[in-house]
Tab-separated table of C-alpha atoms and ligand atoms in Angstrom:
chain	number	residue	atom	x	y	z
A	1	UNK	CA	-33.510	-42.019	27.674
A	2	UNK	CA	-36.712	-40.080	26.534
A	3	UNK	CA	-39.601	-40.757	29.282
A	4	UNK	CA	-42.244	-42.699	27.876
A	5	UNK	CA	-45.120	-40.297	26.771
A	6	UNK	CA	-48.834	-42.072	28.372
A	7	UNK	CA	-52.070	-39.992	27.626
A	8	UNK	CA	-55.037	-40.682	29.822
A	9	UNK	CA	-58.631	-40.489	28.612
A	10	UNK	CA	-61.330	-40.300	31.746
A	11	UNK	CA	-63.824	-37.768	32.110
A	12	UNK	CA	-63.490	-38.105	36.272
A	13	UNK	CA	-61.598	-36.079	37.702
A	14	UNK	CA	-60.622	-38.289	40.750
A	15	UNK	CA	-59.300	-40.917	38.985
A	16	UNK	CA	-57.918	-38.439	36.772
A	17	UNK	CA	-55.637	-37.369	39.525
A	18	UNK	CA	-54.983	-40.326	40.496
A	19	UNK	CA	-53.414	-42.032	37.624
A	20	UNK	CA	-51.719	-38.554	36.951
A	21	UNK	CA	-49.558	-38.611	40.040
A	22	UNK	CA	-48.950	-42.286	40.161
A	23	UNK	CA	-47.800	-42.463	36.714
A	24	UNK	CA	-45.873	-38.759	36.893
A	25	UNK	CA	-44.356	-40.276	40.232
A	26	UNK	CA	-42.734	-43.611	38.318
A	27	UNK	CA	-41.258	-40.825	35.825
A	28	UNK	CA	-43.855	-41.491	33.195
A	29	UNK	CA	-44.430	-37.958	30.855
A	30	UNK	CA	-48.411	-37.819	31.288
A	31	UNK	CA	-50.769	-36.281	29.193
A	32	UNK	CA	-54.427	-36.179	29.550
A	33	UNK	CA	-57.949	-35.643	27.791
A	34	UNK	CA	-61.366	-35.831	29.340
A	35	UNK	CA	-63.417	-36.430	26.615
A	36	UNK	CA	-63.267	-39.032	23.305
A	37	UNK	CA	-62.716	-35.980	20.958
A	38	UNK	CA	-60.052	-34.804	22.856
A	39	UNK	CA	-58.106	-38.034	23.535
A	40	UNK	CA	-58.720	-38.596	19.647
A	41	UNK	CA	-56.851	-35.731	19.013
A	42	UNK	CA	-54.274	-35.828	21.325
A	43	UNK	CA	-53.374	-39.351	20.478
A	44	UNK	CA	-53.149	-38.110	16.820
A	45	UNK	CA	-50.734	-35.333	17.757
A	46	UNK	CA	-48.594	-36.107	20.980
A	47	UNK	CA	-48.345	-39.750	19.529
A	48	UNK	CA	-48.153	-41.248	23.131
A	49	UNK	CA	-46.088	-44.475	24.133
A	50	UNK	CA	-49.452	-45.935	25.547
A	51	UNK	CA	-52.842	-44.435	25.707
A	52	UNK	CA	-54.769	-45.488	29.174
A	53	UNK	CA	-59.147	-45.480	27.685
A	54	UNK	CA	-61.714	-44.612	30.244
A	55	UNK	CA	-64.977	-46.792	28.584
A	56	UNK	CA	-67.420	-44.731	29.896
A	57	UNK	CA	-67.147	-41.560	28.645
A	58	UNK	CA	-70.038	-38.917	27.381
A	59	UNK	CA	-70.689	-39.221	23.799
A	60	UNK	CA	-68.097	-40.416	21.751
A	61	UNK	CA	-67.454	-43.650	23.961
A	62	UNK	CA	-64.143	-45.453	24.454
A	63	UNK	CA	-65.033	-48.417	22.069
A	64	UNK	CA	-65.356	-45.844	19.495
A	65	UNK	CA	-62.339	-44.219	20.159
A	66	UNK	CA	-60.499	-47.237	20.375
A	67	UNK	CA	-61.942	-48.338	16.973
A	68	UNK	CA	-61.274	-45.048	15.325
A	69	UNK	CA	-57.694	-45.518	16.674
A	70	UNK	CA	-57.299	-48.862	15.108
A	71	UNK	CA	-58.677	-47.598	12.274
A	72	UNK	CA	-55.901	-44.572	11.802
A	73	UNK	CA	-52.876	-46.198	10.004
A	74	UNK	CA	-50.368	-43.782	12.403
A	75	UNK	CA	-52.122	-45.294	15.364
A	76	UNK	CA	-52.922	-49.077	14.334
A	77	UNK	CA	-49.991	-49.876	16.622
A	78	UNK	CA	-50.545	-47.559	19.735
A	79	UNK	CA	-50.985	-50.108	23.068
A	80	UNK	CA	-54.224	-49.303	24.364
A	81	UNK	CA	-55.296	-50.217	28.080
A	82	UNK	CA	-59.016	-49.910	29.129
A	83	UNK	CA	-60.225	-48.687	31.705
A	84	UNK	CA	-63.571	-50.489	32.653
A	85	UNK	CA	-65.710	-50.874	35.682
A	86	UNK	CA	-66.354	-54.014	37.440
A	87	UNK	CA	-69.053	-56.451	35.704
A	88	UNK	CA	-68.114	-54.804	32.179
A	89	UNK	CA	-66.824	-57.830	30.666
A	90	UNK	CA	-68.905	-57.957	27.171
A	91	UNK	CA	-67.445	-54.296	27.363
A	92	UNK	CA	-63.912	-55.444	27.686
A	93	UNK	CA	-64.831	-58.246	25.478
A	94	UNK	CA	-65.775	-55.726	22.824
A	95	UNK	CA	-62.144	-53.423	23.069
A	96	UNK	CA	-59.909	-56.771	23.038
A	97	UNK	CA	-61.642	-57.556	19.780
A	98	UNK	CA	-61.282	-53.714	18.590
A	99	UNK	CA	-57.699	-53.998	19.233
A	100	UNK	CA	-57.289	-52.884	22.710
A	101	UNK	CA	-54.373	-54.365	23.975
A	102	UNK	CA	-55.283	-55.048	27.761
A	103	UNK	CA	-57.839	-53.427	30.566
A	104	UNK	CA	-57.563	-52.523	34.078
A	105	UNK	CA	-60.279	-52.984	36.257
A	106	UNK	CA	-61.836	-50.033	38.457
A	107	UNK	CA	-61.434	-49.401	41.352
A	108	UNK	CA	-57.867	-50.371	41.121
A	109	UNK	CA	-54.277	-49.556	43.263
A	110	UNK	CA	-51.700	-47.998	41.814
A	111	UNK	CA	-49.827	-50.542	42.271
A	112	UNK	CA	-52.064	-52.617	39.599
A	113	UNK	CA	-51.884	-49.491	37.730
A	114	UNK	CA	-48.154	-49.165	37.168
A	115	UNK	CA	-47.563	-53.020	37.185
A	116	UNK	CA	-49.879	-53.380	33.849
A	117	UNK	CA	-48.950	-50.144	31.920
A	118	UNK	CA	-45.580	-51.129	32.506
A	119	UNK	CA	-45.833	-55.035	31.287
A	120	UNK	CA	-48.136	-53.635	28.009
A	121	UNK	CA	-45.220	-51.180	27.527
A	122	UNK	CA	-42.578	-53.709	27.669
A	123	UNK	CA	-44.812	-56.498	25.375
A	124	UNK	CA	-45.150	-53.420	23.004
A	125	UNK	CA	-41.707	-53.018	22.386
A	126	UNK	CA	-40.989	-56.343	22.289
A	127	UNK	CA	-40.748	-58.249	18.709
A	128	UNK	CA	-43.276	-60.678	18.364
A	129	UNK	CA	-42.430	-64.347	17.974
A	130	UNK	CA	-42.789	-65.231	14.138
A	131	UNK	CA	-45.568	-67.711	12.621
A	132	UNK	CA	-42.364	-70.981	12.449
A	133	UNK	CA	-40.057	-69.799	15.399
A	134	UNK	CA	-39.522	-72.183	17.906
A	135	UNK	CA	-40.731	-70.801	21.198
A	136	UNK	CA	-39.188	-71.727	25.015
A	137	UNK	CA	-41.761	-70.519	27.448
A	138	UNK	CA	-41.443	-72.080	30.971
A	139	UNK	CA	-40.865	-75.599	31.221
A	140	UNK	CA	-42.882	-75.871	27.343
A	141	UNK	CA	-40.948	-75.927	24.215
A	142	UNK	CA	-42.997	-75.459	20.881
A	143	UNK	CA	-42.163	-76.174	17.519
A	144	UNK	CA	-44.239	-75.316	15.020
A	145	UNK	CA	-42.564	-76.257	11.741
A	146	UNK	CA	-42.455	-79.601	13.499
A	147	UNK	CA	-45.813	-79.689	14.967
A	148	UNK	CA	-44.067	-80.909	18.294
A	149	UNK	CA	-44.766	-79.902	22.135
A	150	UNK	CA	-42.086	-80.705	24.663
A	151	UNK	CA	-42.744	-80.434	28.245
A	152	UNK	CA	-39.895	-80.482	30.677
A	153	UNK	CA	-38.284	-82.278	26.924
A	154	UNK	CA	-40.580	-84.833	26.977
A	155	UNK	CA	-42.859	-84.880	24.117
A	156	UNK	CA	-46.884	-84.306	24.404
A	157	UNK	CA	-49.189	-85.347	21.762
A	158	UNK	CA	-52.309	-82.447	20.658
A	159	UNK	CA	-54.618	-82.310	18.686
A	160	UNK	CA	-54.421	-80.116	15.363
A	161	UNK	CA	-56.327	-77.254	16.733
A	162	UNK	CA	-55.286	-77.966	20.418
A	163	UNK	CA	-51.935	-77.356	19.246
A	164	UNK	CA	-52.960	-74.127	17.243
A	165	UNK	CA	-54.665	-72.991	20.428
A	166	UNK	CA	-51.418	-73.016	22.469
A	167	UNK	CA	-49.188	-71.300	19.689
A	168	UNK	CA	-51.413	-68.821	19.252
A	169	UNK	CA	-51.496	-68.020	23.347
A	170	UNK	CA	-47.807	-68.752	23.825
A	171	UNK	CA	-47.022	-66.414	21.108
A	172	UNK	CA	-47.641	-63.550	23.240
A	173	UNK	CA	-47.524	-64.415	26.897
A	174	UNK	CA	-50.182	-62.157	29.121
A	175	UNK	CA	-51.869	-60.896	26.400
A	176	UNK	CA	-55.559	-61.969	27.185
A	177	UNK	CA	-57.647	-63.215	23.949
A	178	UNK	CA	-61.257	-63.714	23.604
A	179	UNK	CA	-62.839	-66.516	22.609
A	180	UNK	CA	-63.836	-65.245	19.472
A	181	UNK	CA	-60.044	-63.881	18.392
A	182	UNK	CA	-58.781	-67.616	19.658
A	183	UNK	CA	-61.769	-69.087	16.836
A	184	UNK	CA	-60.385	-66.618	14.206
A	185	UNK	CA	-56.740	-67.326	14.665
A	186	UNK	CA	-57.215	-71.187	14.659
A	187	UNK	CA	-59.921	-72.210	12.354
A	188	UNK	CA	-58.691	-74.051	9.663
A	189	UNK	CA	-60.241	-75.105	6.497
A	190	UNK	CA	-61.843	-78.324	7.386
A	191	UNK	CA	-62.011	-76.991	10.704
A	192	UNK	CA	-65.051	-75.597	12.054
A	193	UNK	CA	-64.219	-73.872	15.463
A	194	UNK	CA	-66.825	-72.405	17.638
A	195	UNK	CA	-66.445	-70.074	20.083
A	196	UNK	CA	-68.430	-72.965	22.714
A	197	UNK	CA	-65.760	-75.718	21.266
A	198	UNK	CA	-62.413	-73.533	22.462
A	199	UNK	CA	-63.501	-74.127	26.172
A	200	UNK	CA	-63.703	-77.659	25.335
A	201	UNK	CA	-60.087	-77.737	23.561
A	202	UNK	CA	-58.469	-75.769	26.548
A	203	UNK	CA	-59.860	-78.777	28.735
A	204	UNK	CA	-57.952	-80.854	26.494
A	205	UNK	CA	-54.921	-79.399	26.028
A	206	UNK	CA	-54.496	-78.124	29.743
A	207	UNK	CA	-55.008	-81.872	30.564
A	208	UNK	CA	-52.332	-83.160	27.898
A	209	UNK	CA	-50.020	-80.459	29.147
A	210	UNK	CA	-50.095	-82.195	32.710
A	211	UNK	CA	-48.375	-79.341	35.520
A	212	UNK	CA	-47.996	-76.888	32.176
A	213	UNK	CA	-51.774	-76.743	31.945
A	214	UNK	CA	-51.762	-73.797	34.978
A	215	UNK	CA	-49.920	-71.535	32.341
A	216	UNK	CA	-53.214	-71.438	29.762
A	217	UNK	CA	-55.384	-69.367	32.065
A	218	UNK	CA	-58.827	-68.560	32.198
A	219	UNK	CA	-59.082	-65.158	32.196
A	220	UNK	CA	-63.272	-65.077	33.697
A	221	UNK	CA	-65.947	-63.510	31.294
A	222	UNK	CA	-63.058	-62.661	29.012
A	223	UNK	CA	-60.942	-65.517	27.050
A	224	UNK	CA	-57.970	-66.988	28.291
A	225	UNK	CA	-54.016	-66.085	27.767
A	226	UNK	CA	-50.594	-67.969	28.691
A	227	UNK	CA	-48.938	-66.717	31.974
A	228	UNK	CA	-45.995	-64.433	31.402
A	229	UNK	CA	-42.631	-66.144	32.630
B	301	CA	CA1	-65.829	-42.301	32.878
């Protein structure tokens, strides 16, 4: 097996260093840029398994890179994991809507490190669950050709957009969604959603769902996702 190819993007060289040798350690081929030009470029050529985006970096910043990314048909698909410091959630807010695929919080272990480029790796290869496939998450079974929620088999009634809410988190379990993503996904034609209103659906739904309701969780500044089994 080819090691998996991970470029990191961080203009400090501390942290640098360490997410070199803990990701070089777990056998991970590591690459690295210190600047948003650079990673840019080095994305574009080394086409990395998973690129790991310092936010704060001098002049072109890691929104923008992860924007231009997005924007580059070769890399619309590359998993993206932020780096952000504590308190930056309209920051992390901002990437998850750009595309990024998750975010790691500074300062963090490496531990935390190799746990989440590992589970963004493994979602990333992973084939997404289709718009009408019947999903089995946990003790939840939903059906969406049939409109139908089973926990532990016994049937739950939702709402319309309740229900849309949960397929569109159980679809892809740990992957954390904003509010405004969740509005986008779910609003329907005669169906105004606001970004205010999906708190008050995941009330409902976690409450329908009974002992269920712990797997939509609220991820704090950020959104909400459906806890990986
Ligand atoms: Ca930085």
């Amino acid at each position: 097996m080819t090691k998996e190819r991970i470029l990191i993007v961080e203009d400090e060289e501390d942290i640098l260093e360490l997410v070199r040798y803990n990701l070089a350690r777990e056998g991970y081929d590591v690459i690295e840029a210190s600047s948003g030009e650079e990673g840019l470029s080095k994305a574009r050529s080394k086409k990395p398994d998973l690129v790991l985006l310092d936010l704060m970096l001098p002049e072109l910043d890691g929104l923008e890179v992860c924007k231009r990314l997005r924007q580059d048909d070769e890399m619309v698909n590359m998993p993206i994991v932020m780096l952000t410091a504590k308190g930056e959630e309209s920051d992390i807010v901002a990437g998850l809507e750009l595309g990024a695929d998750d975010y790691i919080t500074k300062p963090f272990s490496p531990k935390v490190l190799i746990a989440r480029v590992r589970a963004v790796l493994r979602r990333g290869s992973a084939v997404p669950a289709s718009e009408d496939q019947t999903l089995s998450i946990h003790n939840v079974v939903i059906n969406p050709g049939r409109h139908e929620v089973l926990v532990d088999g016994e049937p739950v009634s939702l709402t319309y957009t309740e229900f849309k809410v949960l397929h569109y988190l159980a679809r892809r379990p740990g992957w954390v969604f904003t509010r405004y993503q969740i509005v986008d996904a779910v609003r329907g034609e005669h169906y105004p959603v606001t970004e205010r209103s999906v708190d008050v659906q995941i009330v409902g739904l976690r409450k329908k769902l009974g002992d269920a309701g712990e797997y939509v969780e609220t991820v704090r500044g950020v959104g909400y996702r459906f806890r990986e089994e």
